PDB file of C-alpha atoms and ligand atoms in Angstrom:
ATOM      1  CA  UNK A  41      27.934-113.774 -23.939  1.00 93.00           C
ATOM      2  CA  UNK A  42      29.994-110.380 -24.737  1.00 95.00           C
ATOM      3  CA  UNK A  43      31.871-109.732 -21.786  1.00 98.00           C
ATOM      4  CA  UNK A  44      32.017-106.851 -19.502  1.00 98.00           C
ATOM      5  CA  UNK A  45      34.411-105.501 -16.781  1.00 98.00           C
ATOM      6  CA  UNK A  46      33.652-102.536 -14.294  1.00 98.00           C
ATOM      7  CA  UNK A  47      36.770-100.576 -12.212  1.00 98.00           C
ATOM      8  CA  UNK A  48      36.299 -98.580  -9.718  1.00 97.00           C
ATOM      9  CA  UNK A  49      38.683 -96.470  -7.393  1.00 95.00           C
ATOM     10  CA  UNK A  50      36.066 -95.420  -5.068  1.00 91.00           C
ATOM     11  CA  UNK A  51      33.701 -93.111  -4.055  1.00 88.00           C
ATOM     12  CA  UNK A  52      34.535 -90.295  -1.785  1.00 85.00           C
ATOM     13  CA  UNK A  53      35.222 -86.382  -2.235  1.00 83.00           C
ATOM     14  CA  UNK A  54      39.197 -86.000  -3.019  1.00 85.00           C
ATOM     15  CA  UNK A  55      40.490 -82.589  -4.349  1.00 85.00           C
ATOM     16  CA  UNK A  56      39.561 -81.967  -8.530  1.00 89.00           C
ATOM     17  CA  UNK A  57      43.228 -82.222  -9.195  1.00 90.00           C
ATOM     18  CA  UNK A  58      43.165 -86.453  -8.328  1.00 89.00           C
ATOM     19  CA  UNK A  59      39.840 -86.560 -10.647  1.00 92.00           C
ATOM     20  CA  UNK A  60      41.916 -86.974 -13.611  1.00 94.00           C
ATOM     21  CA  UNK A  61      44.597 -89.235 -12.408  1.00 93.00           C
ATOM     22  CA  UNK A  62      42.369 -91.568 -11.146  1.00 93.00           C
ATOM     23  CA  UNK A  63      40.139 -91.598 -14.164  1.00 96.00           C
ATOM     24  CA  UNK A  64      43.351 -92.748 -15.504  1.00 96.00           C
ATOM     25  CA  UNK A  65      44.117 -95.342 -13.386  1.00 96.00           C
ATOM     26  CA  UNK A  66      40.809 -97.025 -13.444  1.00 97.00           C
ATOM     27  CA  UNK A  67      41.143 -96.664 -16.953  1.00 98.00           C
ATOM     28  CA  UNK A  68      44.152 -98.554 -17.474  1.00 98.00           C
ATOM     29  CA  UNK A  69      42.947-101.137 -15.008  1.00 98.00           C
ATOM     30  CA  UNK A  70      40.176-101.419 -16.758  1.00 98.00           C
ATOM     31  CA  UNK A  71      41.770-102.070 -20.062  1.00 98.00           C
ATOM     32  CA  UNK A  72      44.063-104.878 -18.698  1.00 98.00           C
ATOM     33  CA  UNK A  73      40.643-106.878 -17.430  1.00 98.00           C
ATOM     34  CA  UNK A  74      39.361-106.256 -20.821  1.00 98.00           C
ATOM     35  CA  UNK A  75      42.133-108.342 -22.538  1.00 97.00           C
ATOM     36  CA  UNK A  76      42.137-110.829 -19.878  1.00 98.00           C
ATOM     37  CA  UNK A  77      38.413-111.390 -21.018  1.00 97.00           C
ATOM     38  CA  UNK A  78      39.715-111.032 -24.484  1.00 96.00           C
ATOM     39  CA  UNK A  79      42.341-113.629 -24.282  1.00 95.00           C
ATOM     40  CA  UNK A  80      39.596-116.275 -22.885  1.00 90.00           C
ATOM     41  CA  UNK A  81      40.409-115.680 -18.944  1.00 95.00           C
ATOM     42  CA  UNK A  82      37.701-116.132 -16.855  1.00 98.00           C
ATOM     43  CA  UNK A  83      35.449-113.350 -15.124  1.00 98.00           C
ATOM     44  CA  UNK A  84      37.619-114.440 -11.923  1.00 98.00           C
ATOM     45  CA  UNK A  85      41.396-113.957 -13.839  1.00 98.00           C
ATOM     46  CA  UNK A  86      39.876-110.464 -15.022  1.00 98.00           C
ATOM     47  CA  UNK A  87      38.787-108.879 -11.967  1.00 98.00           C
ATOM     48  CA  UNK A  88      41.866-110.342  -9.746  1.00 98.00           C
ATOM     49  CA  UNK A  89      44.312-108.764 -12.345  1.00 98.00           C
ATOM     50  CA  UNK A  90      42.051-105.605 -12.788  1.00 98.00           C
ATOM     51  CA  UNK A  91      42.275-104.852  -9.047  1.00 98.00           C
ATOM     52  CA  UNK A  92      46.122-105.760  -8.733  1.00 98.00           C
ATOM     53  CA  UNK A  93      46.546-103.035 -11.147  1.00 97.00           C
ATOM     54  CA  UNK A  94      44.363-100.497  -8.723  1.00 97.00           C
ATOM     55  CA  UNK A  95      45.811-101.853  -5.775  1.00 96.00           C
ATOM     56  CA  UNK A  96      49.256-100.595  -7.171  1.00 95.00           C
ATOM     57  CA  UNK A  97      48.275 -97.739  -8.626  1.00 92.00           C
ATOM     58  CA  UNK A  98      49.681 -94.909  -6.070  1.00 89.00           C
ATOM     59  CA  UNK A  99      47.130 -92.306  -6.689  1.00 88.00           C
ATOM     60  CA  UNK A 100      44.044 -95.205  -5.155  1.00 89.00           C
ATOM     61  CA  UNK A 101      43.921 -95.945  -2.380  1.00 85.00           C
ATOM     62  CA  UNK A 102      44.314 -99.245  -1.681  1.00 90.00           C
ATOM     63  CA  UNK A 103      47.732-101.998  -1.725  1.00 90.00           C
ATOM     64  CA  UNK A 104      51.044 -99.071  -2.593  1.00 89.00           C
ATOM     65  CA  UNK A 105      49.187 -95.485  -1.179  1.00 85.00           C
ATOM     66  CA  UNK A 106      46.740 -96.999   0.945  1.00 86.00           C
ATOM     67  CA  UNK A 107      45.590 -94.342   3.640  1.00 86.00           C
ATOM     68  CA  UNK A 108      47.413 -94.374   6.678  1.00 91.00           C
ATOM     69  CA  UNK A 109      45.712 -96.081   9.927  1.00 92.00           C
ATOM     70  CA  UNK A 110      45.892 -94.511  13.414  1.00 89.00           C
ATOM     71  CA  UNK A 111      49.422 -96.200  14.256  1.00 90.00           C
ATOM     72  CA  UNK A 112      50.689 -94.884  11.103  1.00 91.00           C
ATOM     73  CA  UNK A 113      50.687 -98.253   8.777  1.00 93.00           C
ATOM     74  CA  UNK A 114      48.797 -99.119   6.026  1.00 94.00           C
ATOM     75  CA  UNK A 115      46.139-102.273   6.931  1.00 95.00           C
ATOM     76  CA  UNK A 116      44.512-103.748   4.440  1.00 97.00           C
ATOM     77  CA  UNK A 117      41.362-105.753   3.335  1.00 97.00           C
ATOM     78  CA  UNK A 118      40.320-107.883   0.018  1.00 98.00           C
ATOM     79  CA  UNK A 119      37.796-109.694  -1.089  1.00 98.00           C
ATOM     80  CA  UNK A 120      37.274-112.148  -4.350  1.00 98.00           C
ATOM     81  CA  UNK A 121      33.982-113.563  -4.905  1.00 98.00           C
ATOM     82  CA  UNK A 122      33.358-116.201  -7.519  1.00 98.00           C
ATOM     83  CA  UNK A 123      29.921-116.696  -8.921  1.00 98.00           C
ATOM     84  CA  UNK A 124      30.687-120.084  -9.985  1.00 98.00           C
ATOM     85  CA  UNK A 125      30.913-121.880  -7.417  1.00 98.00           C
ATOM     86  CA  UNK A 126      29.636-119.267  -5.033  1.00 98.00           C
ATOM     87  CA  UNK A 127      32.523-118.931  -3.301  1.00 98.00           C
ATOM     88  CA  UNK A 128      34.991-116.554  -2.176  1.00 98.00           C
ATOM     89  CA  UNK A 129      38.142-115.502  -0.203  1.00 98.00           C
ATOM     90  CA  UNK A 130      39.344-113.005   2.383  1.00 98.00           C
ATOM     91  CA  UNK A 131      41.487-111.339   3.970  1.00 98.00           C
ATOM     92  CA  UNK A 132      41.454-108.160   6.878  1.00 98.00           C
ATOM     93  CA  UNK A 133      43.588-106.188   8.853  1.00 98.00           C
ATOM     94  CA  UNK A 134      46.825-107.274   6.740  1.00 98.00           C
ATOM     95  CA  UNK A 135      49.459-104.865   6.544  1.00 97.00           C
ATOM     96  CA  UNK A 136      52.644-107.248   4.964  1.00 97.00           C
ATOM     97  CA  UNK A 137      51.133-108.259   1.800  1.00 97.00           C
ATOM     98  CA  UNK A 138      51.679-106.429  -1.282  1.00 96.00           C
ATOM     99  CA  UNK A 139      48.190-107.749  -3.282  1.00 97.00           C
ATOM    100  CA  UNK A 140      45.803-108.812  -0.982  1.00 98.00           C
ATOM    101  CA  UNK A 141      43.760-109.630  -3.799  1.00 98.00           C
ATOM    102  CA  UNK A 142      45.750-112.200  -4.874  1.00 98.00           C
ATOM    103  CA  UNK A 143      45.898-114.227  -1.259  1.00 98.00           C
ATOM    104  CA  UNK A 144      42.215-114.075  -1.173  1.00 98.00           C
ATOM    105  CA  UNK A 145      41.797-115.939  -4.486  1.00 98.00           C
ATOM    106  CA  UNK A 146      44.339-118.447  -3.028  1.00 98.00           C
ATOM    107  CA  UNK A 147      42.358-118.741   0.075  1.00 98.00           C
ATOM    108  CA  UNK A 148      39.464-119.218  -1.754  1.00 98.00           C
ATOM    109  CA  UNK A 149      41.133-121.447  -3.911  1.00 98.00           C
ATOM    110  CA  UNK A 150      43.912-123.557  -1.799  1.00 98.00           C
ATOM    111  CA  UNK A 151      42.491-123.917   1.523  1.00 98.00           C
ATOM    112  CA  UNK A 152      39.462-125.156   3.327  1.00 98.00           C
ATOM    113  CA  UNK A 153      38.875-121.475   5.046  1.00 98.00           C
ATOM    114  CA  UNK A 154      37.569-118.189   3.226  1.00 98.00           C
ATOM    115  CA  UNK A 155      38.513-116.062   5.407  1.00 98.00           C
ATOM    116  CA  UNK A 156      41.608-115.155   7.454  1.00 98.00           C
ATOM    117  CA  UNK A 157      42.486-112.082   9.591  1.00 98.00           C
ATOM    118  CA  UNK A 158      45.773-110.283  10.337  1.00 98.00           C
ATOM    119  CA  UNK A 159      49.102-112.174  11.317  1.00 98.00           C
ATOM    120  CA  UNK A 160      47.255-115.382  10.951  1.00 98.00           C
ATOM    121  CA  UNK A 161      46.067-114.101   7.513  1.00 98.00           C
ATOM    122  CA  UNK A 162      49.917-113.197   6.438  1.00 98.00           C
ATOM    123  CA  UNK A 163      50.982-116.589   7.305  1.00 98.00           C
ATOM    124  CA  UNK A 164      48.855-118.526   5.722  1.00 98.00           C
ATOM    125  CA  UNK A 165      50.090-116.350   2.586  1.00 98.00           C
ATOM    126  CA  UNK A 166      53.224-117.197   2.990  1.00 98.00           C
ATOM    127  CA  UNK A 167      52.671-121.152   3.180  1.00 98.00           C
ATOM    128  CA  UNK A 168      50.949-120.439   0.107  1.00 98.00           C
ATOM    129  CA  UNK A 169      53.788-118.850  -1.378  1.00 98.00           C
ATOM    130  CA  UNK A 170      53.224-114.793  -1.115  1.00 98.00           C
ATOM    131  CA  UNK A 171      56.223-113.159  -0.328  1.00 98.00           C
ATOM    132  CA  UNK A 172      55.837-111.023   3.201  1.00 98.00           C
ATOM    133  CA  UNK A 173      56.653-107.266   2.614  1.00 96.00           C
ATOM    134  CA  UNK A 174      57.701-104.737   5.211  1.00 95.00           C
ATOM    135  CA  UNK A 175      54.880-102.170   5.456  1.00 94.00           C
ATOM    136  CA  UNK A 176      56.716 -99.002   4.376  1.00 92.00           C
ATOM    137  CA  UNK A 177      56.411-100.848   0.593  1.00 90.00           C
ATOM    138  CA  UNK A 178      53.355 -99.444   0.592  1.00 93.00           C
ATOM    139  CA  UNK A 179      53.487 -96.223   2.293  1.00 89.00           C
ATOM    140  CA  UNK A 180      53.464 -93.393  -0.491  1.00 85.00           C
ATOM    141  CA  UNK A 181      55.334 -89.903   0.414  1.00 82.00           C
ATOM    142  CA  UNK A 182      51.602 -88.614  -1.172  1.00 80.00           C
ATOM    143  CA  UNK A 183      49.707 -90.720   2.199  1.00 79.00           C
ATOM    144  CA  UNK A 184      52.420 -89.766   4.917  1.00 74.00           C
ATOM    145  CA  UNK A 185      52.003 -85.734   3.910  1.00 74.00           C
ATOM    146  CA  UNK A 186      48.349 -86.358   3.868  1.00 74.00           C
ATOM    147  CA  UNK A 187      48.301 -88.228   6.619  1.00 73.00           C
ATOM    148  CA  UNK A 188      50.083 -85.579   9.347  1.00 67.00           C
ATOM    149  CA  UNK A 189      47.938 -82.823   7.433  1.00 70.00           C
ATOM    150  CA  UNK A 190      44.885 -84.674   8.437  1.00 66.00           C
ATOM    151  CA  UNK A 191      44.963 -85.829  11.749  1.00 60.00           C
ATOM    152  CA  UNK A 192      41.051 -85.826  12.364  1.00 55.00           C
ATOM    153  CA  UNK A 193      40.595 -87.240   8.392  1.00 53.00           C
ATOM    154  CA  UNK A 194      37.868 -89.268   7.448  1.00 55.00           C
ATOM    155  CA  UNK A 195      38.260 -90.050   4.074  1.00 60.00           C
ATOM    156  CA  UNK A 196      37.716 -93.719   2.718  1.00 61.00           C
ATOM    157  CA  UNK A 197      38.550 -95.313  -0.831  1.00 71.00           C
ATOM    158  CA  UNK A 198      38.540 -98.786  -2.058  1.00 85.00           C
ATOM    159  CA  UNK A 199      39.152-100.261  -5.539  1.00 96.00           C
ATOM    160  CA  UNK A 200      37.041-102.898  -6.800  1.00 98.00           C
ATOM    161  CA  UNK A 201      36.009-104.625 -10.300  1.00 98.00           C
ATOM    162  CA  UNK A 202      33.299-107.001 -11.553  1.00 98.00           C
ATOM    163  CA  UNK A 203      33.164-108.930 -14.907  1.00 98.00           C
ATOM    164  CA  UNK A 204      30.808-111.766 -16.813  1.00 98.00           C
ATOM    165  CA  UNK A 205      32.748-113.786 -19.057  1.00 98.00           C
ATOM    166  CA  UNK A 206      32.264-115.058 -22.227  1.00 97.00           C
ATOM    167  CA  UNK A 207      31.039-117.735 -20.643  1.00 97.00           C
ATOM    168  CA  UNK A 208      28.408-115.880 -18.339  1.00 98.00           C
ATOM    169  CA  UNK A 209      30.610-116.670 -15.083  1.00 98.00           C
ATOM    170  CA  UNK A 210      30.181-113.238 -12.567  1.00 98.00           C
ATOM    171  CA  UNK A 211      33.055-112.206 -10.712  1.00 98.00           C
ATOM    172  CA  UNK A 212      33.504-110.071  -7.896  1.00 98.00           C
ATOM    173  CA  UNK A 213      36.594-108.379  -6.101  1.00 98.00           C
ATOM    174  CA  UNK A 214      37.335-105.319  -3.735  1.00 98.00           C
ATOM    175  CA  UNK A 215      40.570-103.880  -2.172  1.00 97.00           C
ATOM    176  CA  UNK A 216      41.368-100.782   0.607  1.00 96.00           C
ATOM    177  CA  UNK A 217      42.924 -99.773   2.935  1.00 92.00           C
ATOM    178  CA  UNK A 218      39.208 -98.737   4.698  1.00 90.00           C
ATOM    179  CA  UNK A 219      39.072 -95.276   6.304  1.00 84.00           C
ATOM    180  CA  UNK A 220      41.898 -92.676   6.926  1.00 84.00           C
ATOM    181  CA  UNK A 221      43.123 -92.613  10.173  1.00 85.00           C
ATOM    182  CA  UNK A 222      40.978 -96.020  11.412  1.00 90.00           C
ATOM    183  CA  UNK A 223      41.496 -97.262  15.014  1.00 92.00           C
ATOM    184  CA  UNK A 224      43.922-100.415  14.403  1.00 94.00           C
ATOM    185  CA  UNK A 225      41.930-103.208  13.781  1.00 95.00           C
ATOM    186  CA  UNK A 226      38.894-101.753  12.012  1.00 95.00           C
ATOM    187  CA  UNK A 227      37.705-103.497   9.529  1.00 96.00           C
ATOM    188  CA  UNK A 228      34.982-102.425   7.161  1.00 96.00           C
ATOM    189  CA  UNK A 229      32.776-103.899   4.572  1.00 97.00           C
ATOM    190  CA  UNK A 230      34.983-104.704   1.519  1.00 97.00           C
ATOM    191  CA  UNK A 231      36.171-108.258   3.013  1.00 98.00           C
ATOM    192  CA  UNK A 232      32.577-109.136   3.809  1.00 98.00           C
ATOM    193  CA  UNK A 233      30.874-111.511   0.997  1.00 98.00           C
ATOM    194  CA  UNK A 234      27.252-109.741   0.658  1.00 98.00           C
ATOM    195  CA  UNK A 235      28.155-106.490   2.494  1.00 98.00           C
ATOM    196  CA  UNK A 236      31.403-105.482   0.127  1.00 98.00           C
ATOM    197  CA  UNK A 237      30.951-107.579  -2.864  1.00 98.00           C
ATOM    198  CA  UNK A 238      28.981-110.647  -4.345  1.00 98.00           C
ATOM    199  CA  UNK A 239      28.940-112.775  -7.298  1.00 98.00           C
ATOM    200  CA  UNK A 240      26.483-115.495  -8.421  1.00 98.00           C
ATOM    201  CA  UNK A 241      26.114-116.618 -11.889  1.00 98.00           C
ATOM    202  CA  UNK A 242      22.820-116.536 -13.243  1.00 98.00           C
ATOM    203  CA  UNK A 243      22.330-113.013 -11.349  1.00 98.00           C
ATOM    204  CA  UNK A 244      25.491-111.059 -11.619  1.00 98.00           C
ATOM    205  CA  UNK A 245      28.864-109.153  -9.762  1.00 98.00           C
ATOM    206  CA  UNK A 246      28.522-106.417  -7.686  1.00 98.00           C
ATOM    207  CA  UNK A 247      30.841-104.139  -6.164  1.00 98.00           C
ATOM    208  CA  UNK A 248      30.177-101.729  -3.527  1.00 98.00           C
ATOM    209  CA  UNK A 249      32.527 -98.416  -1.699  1.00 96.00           C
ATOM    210  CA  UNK A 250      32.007 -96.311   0.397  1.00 94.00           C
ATOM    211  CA  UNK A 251      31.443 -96.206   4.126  1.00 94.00           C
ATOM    212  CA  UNK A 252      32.131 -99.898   5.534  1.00 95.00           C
ATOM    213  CA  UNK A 253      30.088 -98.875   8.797  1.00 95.00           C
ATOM    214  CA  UNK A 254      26.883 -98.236   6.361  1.00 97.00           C
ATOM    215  CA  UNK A 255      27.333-100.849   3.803  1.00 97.00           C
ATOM    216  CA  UNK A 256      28.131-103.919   6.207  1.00 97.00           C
ATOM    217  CA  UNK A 257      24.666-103.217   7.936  1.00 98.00           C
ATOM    218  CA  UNK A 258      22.963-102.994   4.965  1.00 98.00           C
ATOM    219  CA  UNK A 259      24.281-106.201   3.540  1.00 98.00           C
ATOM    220  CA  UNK A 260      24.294-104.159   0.090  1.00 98.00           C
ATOM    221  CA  UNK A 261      25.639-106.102  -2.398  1.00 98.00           C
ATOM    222  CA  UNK A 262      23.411-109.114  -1.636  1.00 98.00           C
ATOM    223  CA  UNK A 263      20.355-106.698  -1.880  1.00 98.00           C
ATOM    224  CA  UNK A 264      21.181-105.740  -4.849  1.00 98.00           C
ATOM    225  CA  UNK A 265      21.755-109.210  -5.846  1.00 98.00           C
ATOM    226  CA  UNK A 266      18.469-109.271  -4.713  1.00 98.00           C
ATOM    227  CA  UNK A 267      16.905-106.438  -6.557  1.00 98.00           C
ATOM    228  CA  UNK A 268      18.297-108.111  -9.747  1.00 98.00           C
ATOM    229  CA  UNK A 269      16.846-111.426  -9.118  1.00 98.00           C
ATOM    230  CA  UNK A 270      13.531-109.407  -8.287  1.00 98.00           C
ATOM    231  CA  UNK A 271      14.021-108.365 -11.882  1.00 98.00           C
ATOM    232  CA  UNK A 272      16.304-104.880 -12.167  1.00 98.00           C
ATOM    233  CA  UNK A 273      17.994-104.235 -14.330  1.00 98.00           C
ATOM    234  CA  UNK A 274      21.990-103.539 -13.026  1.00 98.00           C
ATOM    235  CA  UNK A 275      21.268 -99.949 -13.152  1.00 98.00           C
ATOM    236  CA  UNK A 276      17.789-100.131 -11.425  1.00 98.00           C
ATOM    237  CA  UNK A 277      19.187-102.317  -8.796  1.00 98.00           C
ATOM    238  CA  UNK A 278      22.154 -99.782  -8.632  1.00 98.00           C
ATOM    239  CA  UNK A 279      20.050 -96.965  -7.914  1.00 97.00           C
ATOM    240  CA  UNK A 280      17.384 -98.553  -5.780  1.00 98.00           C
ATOM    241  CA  UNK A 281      20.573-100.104  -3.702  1.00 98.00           C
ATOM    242  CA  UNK A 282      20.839 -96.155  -2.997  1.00 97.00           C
ATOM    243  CA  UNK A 283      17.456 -95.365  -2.326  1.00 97.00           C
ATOM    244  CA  UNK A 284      17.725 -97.976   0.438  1.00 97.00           C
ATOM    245  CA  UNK A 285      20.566 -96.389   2.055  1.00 97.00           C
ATOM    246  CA  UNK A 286      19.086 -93.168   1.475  1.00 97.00           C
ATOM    247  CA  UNK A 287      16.030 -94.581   3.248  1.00 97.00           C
ATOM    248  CA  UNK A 288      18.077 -95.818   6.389  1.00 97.00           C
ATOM    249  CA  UNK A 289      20.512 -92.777   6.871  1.00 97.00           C
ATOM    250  CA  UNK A 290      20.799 -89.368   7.195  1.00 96.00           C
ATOM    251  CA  UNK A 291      23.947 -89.038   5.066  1.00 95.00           C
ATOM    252  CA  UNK A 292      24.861 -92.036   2.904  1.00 95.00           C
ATOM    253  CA  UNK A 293      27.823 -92.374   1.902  1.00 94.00           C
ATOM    254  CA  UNK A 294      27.699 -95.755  -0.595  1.00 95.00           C
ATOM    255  CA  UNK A 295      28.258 -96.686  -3.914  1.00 96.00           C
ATOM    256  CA  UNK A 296      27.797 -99.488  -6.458  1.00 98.00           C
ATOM    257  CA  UNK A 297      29.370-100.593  -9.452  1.00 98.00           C
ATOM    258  CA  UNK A 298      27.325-103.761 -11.213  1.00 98.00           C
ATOM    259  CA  UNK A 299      26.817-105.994 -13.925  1.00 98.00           C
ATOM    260  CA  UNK A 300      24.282-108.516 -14.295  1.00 98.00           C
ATOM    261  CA  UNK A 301      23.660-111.707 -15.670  1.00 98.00           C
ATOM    262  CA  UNK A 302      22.725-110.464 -19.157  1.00 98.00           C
ATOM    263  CA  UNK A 303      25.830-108.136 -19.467  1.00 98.00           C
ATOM    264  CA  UNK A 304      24.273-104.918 -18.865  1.00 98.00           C
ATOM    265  CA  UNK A 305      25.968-102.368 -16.884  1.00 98.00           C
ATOM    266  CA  UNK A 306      25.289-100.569 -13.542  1.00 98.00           C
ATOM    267  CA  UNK A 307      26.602 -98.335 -10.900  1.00 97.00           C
ATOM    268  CA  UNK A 308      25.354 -95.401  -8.498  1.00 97.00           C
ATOM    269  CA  UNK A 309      26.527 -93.539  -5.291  1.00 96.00           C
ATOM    270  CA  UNK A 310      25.468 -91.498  -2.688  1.00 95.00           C
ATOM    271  CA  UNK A 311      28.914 -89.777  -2.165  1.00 92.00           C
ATOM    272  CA  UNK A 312      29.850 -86.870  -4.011  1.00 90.00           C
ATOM    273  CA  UNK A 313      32.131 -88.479  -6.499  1.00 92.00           C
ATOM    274  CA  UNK A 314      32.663 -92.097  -7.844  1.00 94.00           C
ATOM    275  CA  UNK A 315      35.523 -93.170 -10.046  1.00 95.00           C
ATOM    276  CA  UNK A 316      34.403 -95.708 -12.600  1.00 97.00           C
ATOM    277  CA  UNK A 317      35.946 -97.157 -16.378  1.00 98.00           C
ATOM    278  CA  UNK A 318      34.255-100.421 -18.033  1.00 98.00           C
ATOM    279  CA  UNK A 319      33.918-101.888 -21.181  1.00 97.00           C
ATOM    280  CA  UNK A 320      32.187-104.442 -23.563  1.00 95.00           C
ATOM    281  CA  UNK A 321      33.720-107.171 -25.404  1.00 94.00           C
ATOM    282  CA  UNK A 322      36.950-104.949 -27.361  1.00 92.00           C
ATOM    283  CA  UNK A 323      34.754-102.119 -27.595  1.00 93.00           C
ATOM    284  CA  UNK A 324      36.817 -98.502 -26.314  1.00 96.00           C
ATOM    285  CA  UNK A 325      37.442 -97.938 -22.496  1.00 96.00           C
ATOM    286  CA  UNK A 326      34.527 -95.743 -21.015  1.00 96.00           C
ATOM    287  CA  UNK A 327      35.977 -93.613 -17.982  1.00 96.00           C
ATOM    288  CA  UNK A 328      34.651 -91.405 -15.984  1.00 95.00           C
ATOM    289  CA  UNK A 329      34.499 -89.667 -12.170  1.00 94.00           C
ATOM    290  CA  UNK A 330      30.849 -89.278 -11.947  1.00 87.00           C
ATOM    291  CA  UNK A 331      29.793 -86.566  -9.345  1.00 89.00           C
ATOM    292  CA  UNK A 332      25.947 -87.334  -7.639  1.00 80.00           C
ATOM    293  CA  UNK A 333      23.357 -87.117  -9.367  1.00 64.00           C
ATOM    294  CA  UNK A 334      25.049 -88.180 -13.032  1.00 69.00           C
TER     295      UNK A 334
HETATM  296  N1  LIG B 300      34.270 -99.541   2.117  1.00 73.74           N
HETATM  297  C1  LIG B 300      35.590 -99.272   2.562  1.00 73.74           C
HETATM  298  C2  LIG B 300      35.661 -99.397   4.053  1.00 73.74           C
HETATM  299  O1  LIG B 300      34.785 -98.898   4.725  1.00 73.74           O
HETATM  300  C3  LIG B 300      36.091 -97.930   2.154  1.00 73.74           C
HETATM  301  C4  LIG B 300      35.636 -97.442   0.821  1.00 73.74           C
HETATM  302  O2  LIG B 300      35.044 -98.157   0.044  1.00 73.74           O
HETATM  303  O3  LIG B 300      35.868 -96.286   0.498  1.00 73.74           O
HETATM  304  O4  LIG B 300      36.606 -99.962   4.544  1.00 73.74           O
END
């Protein structure tokens, strides 16, 4: 099987002067999943380190430059899915962990839960050995000017990545810190296995962004999971994922990135931009922010 990896740092509208510095970020993460998959990791290894590298990338925003919540701190949500063993971890309204990412695998991987939520979620990462950060660690000067510039903001961003192995093992993971300005306590649908991301071998890793209040009701990722098993393609069940949501609101605000069970390559959005990089086997980094309609 050749692998693949997909990165995205979400779909949204942001000012043309980000468009290029977060084509280079998901670039770059994009290119350390690649050698992960390169060096024999697994699908799971390549899409935990891929989204470590977005969640610390300032210029995304999720982990270090995460929007700012309502009280002014940075709360965040990850998911890893594991088509394997079907399977996954997560964690939601964190705001002391530096990769969130990370402590979901762990969950997933350590524990008898999948899912744990705020102070609860932070201690259980530090019996697992995560160190606990004060929250400022990931408040960027960039987020606190934006921030008290947009009071009434609405924005949203997460990161994400899905790979297949060499192997054929699908993996799935997601990071943000959900909507700018959220009531404390929201949560959205990038922790939610189905809604924010799903993995299954056999059918393939999907990733969605966008607006958690759509995408959670939608279940979107399992319907594209779906789609695929119904015999899509990644792309068709990309863009027939957005013809649903299309279908069931006014303005949609979702995107996809996919790749299925025989390697190929997908992703769509509804939103006006989408910032995406992937790769086959060693093959050059593609990068992109795709505007709707490309
Ligand atoms: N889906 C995320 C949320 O609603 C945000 C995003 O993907 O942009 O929390």
């Amino acid at each position: 099987m050749t692998p693949v990896i997909i990165a995205h740092g979400g779909a949204w509208h942001w000012d043309d002067q980000l468009d290029e510095p977060k084509r280079q970020a998901v670039k770059e993460a994009a290119r350390i999943g690649q050698s992960v998959l390169n060096e024999s990791g697994t699908a799971l290894d390549a899409v935990e380190q891929t989204v470590i590298a977005l969640e610390n990338h300032p210029v995304l925003d999720a982990g270090t430059g995460g929007y700012l919540n309502a009280s002014g701190q940075v709360q965040l949500d990850a998911m890893i899915a594991d088509g394997t063993t079907l399977s996954f971890g997560a964690v939601a309204g964190v705001t002391r962990l530096h990769n969130p990412v990370s402590v979901a695998r762990a969950i997933m991987e350590q524990t008898a839960h999948h899912f744990f939520v705020g102070t609860g979620a932070e201690a259980m990462a530090a019996s697992l050995g995560f160190d606990l950060i004060d929250n400022a660690v990931l408040v960027t000067p960039a987020m606190r000017v934006f921030a008290a510039q947009h009071e009434q903001a609405s924005g949203h961003d997460t990161v994400g990545a899905v790979a297949i192995d060499v192997n054929g093992h699908c993996a799935a993971a997601t990071s943000t810190s959900g909507s700018a300005n959220k009531p404390e306590g929201r949560v959205g649908d990038s922790p939610l296995f189905g809604s924010g991301g799903y993995a299954e071998n056999g059918v393939g890793a999907i990733g969605a962004t966008g607006l958690g209040e759509q995408i959670m009701r939608l279940l979107l990722s399992r319907q594209a999971a779906d789609l695929i098993r119904q015999g899509c393609s990644a792309q068709e069940a990309a863009a027939q994922a957005m013809a649903i949501a299309a279908r069931r609101f006014d303005t949609p605000r979702c995107g996809l990135i996919i790749v299925d069970h025989n390697g190929r390559v997908g992703m769509a959005h509804t939103t006006p931009k989408m910032a995406v990089a992937w790769c086959h086997d060693k093959g050059p980094v593609q990068s992109r922010v795709r505007l709707t309609n490309d």
